[in-house]
mmCIF file of C-alpha atoms in Angstrom:
data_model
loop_
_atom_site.group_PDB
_atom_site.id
_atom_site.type_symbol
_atom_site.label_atom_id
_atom_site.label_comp_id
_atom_site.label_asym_id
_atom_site.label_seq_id
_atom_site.Cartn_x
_atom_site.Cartn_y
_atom_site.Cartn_z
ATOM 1 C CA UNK A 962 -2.396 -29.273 -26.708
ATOM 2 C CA UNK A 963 -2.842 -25.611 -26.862
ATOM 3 C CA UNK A 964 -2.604 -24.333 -30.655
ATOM 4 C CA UNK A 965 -1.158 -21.554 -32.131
ATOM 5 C CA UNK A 966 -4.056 -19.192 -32.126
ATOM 6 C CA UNK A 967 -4.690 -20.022 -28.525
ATOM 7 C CA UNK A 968 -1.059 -19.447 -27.978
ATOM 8 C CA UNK A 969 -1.392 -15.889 -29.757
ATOM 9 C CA UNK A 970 -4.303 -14.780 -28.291
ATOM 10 C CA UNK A 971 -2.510 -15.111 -24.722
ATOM 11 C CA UNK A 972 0.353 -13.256 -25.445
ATOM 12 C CA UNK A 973 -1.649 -10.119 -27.116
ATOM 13 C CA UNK A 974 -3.429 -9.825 -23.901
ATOM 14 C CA UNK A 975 -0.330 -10.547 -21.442
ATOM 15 C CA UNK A 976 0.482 -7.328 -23.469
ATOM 16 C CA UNK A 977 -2.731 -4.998 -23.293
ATOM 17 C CA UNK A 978 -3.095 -5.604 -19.739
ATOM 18 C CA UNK A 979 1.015 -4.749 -19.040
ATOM 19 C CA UNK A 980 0.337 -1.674 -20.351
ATOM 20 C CA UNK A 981 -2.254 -0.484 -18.049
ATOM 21 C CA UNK A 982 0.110 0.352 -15.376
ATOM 22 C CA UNK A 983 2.778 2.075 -16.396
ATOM 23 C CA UNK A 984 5.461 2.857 -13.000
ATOM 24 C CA UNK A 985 8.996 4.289 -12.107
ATOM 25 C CA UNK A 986 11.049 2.819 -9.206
ATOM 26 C CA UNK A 987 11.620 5.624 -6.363
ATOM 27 C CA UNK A 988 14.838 5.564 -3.369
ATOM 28 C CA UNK A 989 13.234 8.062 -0.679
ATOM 29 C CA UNK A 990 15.178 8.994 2.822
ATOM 30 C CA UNK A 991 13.464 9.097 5.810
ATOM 31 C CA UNK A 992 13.751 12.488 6.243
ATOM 32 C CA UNK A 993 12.206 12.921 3.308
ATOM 33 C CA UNK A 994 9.421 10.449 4.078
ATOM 34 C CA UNK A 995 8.358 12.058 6.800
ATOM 35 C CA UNK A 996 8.816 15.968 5.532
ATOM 36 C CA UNK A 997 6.097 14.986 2.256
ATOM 37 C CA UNK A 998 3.470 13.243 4.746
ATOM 38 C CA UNK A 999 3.434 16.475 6.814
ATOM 39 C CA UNK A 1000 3.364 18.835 4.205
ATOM 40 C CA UNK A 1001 0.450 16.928 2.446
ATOM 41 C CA UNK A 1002 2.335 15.701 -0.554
ATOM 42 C CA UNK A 1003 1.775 12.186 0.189
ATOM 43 C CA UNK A 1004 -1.920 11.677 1.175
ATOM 44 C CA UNK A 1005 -3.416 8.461 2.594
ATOM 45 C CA UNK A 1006 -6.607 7.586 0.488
ATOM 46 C CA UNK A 1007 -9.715 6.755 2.068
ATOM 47 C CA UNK A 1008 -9.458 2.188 1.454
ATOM 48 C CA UNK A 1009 -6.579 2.952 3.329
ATOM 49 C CA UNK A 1010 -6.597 1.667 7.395
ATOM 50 C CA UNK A 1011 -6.594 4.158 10.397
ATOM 51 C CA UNK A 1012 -3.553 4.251 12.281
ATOM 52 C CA UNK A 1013 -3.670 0.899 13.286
ATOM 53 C CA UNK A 1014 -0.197 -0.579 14.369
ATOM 54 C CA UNK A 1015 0.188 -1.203 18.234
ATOM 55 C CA UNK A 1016 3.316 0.055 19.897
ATOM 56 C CA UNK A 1017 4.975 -3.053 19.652
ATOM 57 C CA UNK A 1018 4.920 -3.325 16.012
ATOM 58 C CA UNK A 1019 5.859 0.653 15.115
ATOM 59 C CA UNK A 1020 8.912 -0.113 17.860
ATOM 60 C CA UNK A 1021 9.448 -3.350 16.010
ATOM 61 C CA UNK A 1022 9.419 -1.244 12.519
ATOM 62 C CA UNK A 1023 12.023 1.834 14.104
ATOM 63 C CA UNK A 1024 14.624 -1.104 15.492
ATOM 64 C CA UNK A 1025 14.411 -3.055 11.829
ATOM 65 C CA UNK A 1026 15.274 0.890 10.413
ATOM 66 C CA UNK A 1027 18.288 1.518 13.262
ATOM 67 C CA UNK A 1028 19.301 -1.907 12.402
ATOM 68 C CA UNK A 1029 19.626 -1.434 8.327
ATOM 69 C CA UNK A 1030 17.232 -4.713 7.787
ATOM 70 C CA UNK A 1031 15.595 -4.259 4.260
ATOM 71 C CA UNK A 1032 12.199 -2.613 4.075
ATOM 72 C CA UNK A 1033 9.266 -3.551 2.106
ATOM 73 C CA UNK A 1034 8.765 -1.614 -1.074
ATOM 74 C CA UNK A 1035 6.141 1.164 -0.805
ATOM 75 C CA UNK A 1036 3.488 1.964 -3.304
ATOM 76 C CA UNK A 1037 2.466 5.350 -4.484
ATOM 77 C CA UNK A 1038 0.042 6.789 -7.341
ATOM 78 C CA UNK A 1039 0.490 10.238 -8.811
ATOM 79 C CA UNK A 1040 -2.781 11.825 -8.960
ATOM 80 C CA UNK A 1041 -4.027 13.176 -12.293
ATOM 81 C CA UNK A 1042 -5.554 16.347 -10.791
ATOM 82 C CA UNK A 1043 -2.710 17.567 -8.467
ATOM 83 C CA UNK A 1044 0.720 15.935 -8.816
ATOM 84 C CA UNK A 1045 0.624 14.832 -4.816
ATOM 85 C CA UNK A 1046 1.656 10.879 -4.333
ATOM 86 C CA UNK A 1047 -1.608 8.625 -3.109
ATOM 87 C CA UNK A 1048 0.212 5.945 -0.815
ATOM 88 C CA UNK A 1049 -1.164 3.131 -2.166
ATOM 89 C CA UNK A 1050 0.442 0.771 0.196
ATOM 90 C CA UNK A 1051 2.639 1.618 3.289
ATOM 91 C CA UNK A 1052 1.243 4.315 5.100
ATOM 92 C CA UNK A 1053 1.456 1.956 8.537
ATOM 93 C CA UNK A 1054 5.388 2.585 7.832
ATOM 94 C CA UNK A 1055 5.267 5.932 6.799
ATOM 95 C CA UNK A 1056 3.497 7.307 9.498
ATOM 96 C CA UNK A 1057 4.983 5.531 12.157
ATOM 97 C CA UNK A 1058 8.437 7.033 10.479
ATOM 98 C CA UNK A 1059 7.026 10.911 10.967
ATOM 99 C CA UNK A 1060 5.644 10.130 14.609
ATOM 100 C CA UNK A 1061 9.078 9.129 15.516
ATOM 101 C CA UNK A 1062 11.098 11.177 13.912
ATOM 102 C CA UNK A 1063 8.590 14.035 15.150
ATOM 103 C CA UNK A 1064 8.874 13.052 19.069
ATOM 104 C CA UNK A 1065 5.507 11.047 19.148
ATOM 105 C CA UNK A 1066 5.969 8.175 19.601
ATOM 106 C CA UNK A 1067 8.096 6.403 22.473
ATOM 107 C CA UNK A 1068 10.048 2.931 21.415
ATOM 108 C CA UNK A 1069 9.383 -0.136 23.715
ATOM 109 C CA UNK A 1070 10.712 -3.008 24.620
ATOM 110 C CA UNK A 1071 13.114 -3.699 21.742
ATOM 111 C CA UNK A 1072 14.427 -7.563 21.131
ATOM 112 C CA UNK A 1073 17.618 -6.501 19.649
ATOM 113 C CA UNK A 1074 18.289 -3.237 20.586
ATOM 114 C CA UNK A 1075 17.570 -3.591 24.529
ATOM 115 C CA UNK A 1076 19.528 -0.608 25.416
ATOM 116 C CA UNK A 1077 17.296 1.890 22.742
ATOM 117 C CA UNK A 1078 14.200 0.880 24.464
ATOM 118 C CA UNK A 1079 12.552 3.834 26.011
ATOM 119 C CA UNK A 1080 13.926 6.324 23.676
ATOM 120 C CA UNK A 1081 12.540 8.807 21.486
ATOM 121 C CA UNK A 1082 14.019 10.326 18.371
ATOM 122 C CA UNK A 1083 15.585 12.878 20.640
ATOM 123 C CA UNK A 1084 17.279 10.511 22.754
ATOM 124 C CA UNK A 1085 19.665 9.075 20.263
ATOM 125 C CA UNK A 1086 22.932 11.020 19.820
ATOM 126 C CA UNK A 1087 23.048 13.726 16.637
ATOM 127 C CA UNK A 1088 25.128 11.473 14.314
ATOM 128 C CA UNK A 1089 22.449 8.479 15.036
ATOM 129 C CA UNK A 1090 19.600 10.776 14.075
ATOM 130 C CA UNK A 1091 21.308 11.618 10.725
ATOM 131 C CA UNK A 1092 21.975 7.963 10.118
ATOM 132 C CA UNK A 1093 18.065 7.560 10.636
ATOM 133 C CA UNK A 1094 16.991 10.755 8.719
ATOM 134 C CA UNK A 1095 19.513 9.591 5.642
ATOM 135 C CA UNK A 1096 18.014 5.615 5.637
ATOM 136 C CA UNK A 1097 16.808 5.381 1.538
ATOM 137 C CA UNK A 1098 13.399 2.876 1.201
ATOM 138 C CA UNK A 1099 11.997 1.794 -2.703
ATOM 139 C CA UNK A 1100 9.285 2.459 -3.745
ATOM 140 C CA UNK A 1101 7.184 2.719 -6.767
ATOM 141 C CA UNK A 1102 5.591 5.090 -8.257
ATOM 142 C CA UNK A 1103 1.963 4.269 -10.654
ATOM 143 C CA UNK A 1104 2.270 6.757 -13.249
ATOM 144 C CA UNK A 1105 -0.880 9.355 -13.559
ATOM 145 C CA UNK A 1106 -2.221 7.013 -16.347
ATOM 146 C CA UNK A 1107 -3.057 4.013 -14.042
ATOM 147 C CA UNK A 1108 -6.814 4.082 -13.529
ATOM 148 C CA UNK A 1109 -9.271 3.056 -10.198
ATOM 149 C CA UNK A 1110 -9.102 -0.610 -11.154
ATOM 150 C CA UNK A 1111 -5.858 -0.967 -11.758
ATOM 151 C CA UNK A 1112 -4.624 0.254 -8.576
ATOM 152 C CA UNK A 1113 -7.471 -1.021 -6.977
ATOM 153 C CA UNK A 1114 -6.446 -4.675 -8.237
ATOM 154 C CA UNK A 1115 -2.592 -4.092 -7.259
ATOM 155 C CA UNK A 1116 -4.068 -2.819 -3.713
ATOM 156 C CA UNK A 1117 -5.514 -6.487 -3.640
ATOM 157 C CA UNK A 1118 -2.432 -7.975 -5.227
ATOM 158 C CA UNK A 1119 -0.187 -6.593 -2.611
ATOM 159 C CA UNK A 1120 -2.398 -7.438 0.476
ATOM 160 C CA UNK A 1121 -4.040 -10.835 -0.741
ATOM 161 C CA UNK A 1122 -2.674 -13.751 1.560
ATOM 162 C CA UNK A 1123 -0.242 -11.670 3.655
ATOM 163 C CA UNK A 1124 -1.013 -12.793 7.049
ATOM 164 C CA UNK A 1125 -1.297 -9.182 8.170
ATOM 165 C CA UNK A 1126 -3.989 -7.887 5.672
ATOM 166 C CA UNK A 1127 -7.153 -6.743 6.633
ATOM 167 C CA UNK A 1128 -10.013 -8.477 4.961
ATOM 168 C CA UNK A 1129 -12.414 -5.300 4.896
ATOM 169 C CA UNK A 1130 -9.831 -3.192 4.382
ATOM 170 C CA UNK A 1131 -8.806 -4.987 1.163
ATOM 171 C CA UNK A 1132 -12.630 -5.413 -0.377
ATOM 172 C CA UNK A 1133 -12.091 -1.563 0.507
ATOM 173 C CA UNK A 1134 -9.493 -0.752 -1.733
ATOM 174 C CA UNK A 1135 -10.025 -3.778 -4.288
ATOM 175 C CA UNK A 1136 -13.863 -3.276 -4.743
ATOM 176 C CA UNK A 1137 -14.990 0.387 -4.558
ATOM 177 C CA UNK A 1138 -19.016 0.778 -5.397
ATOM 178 C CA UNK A 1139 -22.220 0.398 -4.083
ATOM 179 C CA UNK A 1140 -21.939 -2.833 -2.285
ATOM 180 C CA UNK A 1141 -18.980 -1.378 -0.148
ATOM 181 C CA UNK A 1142 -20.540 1.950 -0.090
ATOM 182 C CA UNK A 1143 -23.428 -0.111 1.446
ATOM 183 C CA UNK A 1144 -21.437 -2.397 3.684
ATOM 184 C CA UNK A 1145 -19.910 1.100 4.986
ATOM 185 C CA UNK A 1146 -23.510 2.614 6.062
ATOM 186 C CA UNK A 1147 -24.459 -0.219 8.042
ATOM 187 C CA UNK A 1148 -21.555 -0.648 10.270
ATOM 188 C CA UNK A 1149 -21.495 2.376 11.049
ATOM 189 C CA UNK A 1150 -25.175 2.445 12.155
ATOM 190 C CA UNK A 1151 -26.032 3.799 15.678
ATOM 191 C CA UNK A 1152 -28.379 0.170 16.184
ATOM 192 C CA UNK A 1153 -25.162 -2.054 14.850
ATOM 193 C CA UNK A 1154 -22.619 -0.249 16.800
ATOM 194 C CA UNK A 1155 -24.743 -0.368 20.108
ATOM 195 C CA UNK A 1156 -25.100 -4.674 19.569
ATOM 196 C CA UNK A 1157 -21.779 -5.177 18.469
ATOM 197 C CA UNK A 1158 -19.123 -3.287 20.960
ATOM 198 C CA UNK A 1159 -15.574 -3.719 20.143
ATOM 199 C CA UNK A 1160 -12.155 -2.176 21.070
ATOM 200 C CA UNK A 1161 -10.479 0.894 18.960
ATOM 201 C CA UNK A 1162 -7.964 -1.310 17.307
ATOM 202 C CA UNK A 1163 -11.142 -3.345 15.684
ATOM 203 C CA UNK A 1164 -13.023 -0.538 15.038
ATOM 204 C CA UNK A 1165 -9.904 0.991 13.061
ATOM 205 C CA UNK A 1166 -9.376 -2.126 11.228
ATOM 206 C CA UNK A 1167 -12.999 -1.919 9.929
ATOM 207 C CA UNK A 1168 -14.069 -5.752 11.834
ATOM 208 C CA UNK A 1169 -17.803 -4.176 11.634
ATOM 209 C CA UNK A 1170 -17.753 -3.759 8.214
ATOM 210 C CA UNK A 1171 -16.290 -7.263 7.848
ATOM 211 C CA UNK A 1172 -19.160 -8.280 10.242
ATOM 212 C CA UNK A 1173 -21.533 -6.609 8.052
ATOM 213 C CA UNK A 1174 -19.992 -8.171 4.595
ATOM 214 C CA UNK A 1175 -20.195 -11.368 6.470
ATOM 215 C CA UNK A 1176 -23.983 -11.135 7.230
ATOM 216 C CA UNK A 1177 -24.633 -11.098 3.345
ATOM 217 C CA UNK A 1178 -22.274 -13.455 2.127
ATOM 218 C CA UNK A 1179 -22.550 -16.668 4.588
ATOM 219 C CA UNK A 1180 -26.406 -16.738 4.800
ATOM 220 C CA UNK A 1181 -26.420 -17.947 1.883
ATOM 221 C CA UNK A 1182 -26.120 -21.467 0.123
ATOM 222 C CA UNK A 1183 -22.408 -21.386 0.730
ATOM 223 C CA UNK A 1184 -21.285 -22.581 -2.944
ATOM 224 C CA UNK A 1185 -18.030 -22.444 -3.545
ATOM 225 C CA UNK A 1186 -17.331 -22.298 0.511
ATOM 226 C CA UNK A 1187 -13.925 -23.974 1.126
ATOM 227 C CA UNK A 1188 -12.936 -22.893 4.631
ATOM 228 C CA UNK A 1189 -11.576 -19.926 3.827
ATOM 229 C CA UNK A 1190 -13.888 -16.844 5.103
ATOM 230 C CA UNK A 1191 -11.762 -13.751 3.357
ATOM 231 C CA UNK A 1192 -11.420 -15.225 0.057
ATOM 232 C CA UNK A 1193 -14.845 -16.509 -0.342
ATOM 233 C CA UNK A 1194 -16.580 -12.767 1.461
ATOM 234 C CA UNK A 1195 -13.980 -10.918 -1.401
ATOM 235 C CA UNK A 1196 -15.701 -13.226 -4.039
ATOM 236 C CA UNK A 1197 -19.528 -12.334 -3.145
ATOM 237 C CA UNK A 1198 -18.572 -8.518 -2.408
ATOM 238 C CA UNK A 1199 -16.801 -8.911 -6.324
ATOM 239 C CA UNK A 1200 -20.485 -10.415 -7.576
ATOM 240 C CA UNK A 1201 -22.376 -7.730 -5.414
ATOM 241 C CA UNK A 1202 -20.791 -5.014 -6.971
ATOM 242 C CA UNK A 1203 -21.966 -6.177 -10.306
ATOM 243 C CA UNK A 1204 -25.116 -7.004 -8.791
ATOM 244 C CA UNK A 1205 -26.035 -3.508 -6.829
ATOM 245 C CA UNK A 1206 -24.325 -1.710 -9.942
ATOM 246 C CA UNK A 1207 -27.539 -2.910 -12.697
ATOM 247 C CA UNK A 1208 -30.085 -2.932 -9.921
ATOM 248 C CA UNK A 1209 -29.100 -0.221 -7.487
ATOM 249 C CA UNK A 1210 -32.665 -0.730 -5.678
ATOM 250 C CA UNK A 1211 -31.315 -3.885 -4.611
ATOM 251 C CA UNK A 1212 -29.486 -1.691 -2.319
ATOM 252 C CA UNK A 1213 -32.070 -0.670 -0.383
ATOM 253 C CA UNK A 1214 -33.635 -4.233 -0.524
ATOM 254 C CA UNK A 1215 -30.205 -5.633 1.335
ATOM 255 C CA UNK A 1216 -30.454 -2.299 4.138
ATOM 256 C CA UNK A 1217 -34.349 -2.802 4.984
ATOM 257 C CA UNK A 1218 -33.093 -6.859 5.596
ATOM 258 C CA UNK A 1219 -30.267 -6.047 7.664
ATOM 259 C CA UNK A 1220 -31.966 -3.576 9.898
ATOM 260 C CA UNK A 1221 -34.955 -5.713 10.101
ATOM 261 C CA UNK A 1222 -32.440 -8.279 11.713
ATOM 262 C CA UNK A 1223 -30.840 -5.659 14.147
ATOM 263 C CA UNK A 1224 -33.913 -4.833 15.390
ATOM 264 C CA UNK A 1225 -35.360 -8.670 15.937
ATOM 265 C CA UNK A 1226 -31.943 -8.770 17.712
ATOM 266 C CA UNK A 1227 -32.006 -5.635 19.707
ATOM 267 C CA UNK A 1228 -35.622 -6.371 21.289
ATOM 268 C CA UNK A 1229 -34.651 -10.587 21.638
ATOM 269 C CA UNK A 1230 -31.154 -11.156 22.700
ATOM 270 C CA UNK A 1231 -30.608 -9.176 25.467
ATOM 271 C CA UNK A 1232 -26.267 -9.257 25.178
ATOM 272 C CA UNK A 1233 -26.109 -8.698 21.615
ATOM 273 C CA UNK A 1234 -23.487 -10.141 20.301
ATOM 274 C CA UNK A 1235 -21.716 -9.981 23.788
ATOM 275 C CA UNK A 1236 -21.530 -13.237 26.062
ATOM 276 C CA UNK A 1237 -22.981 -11.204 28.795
ATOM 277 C CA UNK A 1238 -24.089 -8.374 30.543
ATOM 278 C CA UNK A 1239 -20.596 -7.148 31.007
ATOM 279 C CA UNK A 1240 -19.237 -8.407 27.576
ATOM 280 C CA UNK A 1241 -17.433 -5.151 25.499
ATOM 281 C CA UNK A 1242 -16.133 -7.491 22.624
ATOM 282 C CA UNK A 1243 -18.184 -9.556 19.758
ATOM 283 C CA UNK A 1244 -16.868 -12.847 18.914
ATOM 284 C CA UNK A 1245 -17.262 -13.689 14.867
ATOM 285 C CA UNK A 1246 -18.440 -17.156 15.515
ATOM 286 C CA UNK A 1247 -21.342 -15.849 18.261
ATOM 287 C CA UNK A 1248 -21.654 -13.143 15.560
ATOM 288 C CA UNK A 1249 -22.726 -15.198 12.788
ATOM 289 C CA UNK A 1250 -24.432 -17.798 14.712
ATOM 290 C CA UNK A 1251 -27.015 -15.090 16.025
ATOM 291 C CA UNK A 1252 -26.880 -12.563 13.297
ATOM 292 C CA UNK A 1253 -27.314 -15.505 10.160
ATOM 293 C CA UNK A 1254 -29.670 -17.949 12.319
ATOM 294 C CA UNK A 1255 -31.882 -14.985 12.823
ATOM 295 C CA UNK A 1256 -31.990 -13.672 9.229
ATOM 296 C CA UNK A 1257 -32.351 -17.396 8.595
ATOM 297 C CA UNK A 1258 -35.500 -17.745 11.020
ATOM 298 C CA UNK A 1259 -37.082 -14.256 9.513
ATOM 299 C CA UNK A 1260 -36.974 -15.399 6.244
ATOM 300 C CA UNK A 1261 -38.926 -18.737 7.086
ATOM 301 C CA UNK A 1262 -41.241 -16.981 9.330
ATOM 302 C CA UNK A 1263 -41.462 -13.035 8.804
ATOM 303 C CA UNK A 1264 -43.620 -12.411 11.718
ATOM 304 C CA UNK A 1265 -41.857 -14.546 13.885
ATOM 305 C CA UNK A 1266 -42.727 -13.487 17.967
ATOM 306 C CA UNK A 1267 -40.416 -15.648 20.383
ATOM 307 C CA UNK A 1268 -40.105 -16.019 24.559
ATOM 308 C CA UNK A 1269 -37.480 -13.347 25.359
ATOM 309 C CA UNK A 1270 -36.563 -15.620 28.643
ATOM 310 C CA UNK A 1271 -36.330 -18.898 26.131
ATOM 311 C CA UNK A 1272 -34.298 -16.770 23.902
ATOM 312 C CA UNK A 1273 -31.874 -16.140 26.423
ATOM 313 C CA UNK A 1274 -31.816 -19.503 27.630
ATOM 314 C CA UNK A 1275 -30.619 -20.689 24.253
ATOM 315 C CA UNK A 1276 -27.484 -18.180 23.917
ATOM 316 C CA UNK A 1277 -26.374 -18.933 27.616
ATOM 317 C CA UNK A 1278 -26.495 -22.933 27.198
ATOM 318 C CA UNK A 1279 -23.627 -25.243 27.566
ATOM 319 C CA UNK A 1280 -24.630 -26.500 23.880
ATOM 320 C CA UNK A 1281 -24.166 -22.955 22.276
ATOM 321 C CA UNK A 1282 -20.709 -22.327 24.020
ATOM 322 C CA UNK A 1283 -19.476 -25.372 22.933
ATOM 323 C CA UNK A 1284 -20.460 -24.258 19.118
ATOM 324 C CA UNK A 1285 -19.124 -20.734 18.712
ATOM 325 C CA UNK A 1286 -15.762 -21.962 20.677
ATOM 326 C CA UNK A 1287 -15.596 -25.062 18.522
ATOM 327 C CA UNK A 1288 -11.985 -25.947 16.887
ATOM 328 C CA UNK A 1289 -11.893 -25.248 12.924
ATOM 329 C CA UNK A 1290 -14.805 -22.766 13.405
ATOM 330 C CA UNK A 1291 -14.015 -21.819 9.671
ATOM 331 C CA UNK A 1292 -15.074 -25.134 8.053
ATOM 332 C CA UNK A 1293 -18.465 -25.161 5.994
ATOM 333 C CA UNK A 1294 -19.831 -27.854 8.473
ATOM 334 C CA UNK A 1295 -19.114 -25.667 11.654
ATOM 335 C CA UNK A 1296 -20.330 -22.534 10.236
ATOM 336 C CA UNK A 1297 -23.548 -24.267 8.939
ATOM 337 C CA UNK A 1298 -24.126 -26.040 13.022
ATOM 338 C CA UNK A 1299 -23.841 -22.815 14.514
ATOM 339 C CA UNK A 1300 -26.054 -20.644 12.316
ATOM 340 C CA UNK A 1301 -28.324 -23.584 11.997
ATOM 341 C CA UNK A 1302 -28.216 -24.190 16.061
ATOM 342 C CA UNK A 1303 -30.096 -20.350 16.541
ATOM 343 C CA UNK A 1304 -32.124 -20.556 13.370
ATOM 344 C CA UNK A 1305 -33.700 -23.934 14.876
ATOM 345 C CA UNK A 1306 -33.706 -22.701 18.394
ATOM 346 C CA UNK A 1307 -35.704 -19.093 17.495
ATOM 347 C CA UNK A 1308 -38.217 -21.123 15.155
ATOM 348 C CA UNK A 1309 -38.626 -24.031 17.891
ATOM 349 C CA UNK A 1310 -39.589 -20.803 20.894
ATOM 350 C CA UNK A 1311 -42.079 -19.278 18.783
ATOM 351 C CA UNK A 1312 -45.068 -17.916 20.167
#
């Protein structure tokens, strides 16, 4: 049974740590919305995504407005230094509001609204457009006293577990430091772009710096692994920040490894991370099979020399298709097959 000091202790921290953010609630038009993220006054930090949403969502987003359906709260921060609003969450929203009501952006196919499809903001009549411009969305405002962490750690709050969160983007804003800063450098890498080609809409939702994150959190012994890829990469990138922050040379120790496995890569697989010559996408299950095996094989045999032709032969079998496509690809036992499957496979074509 818990006892009273136990009890008392509790509440005096439920109570320091409520104070750290102090916050006002906010009713801004659309109008208004729009006029403050052209002007400047709202500013979209850098954690933040690109300009991610697809058509069909922002037309989604514009029909649920025209229809009065309630909105998700927005976040801001009031910066210390200027008075302009950081949007700490919502800026997907917010700019998809100003390219609208601006004459960017065309609406699709709408579920609801059929008839509005194909229109832009100028299409609807003059009283419709005021409507729009005059449609009030909450929000909340983190008083100038809330620091890095704190809004870091709502940032993470408000994104954990929604299905349309973006792992990277959430270490992002949950875990600035060194191990992000270094996560950052090598996806963006000439040598790491070049073997792992993806579309815009992945490269704006950071999936190489996920890729990247991934490298250094799954080689290991997977402790704590319980299916769940995001919330066990958030967990090592919340150690390595620690970690990189009392040794920073470890830093460099993590770069030299990675590039070292690039470039085994680049000169032995000749797709990649592609499933062929013609491949413009990299799969995360062929991704971590090849990228982890090989660290894996390097760090059993540094000097490892393998048949290119044999190499090849291994990433284009029936057996290694079957792996990476594999149903629950996320479970420890899956994860450790395929990793394991090139890791054997490089040490077993040595030459």
């Amino acid at each position: 049974m818990t006892n009273l000091n136990e009890i008392n202790d509790a509440e005096q921290q439920i109570a320091e740590q409520s104070k750290r953010i102090g916050y006002n609630t906010v009713e801004y038009s659309i109008d208004y919305l729009a006029d403050k993220l052209r002007d400047g006054e709202f500013y979209i930090p850098d954690y933040q995504r690109a300009s991610v949403w697809e058509p069909e969502r922002k037309s989604r987003f514009i029909e649920s407005l025209l229809l009065g359906l309630p909105i998700p709260f927005l976040f801001f921060w009031e910066n210390v230094d200027d008075g302009r609003l950081e949007i700490v969450d919502g800026s997907q929203r917010i700019r998809t509001i100003r390219e609208f009501l601006d004459g960017e952006f065309t609406l699709g196919e709408l579920e609801v609204l059929s008839k509005v499809g194909g229109f832009t903001f100028g299409d609807l009549t003059v009283g419709r457009q005021r409507k729009l411009k005059n449609r009030t969305i909450r929000g909340v405002v983190l008083d100038e006293q809330a620091d890095d962490q704190a809004r870091a750690e709502l940032f993470d709050r408000i994104n954990t577990g929604s299905k349309d969160a973006n792992p990277a983007e959430i270490r992002r804003g949950a875990l600035p430091g060194p191990f992000t800063d270094l996560i950052t450098d090598l996806a963006n890498r000439d040598l790491f772009v070049r073997l792992a080609p993806m579309s815009a809409m992945a490269e704006n939702s950071r999936t190489r710096e996920e890729l990247a994150a991934r490298f250094f959190a799954l080689s290991g012994d997977l402790e704590g692994y319980r299916d769940r890829v995001a919330d066990y990469v958030f967990e090592y990138s919340r150690k390595m920040k620690d970690a990189l922050l009392d040794n920073p040379k470890l830093a460099d120790e993590m770069r030299h490894e990675f590039i070292v496995v690039m470039e085994f890569i680049s000169e032995n697989f000749p797709y990649g991370f592609r499933k062929n010559e013609r491949g413009t996408a990299t799969p995360k299950t062929r991704y971590e099979a090849i990228a982890i095996g090989t660290k894996q094989a390097l760090t059993e045999k540094p000097d490892l020399r393998v048949d290119k032709e044999a190499v090849k032969d291994l990433i284009t079998s029936d057996d290694f298709s079957a792996i990476v496509r594999s149903d629950g690809a996320n479970a420890k036992a899956r994860l450790i097959q395929r990793t394991s499957f090139i890791k054997n496979g490089l040490l077993e074509r040595a030459i």
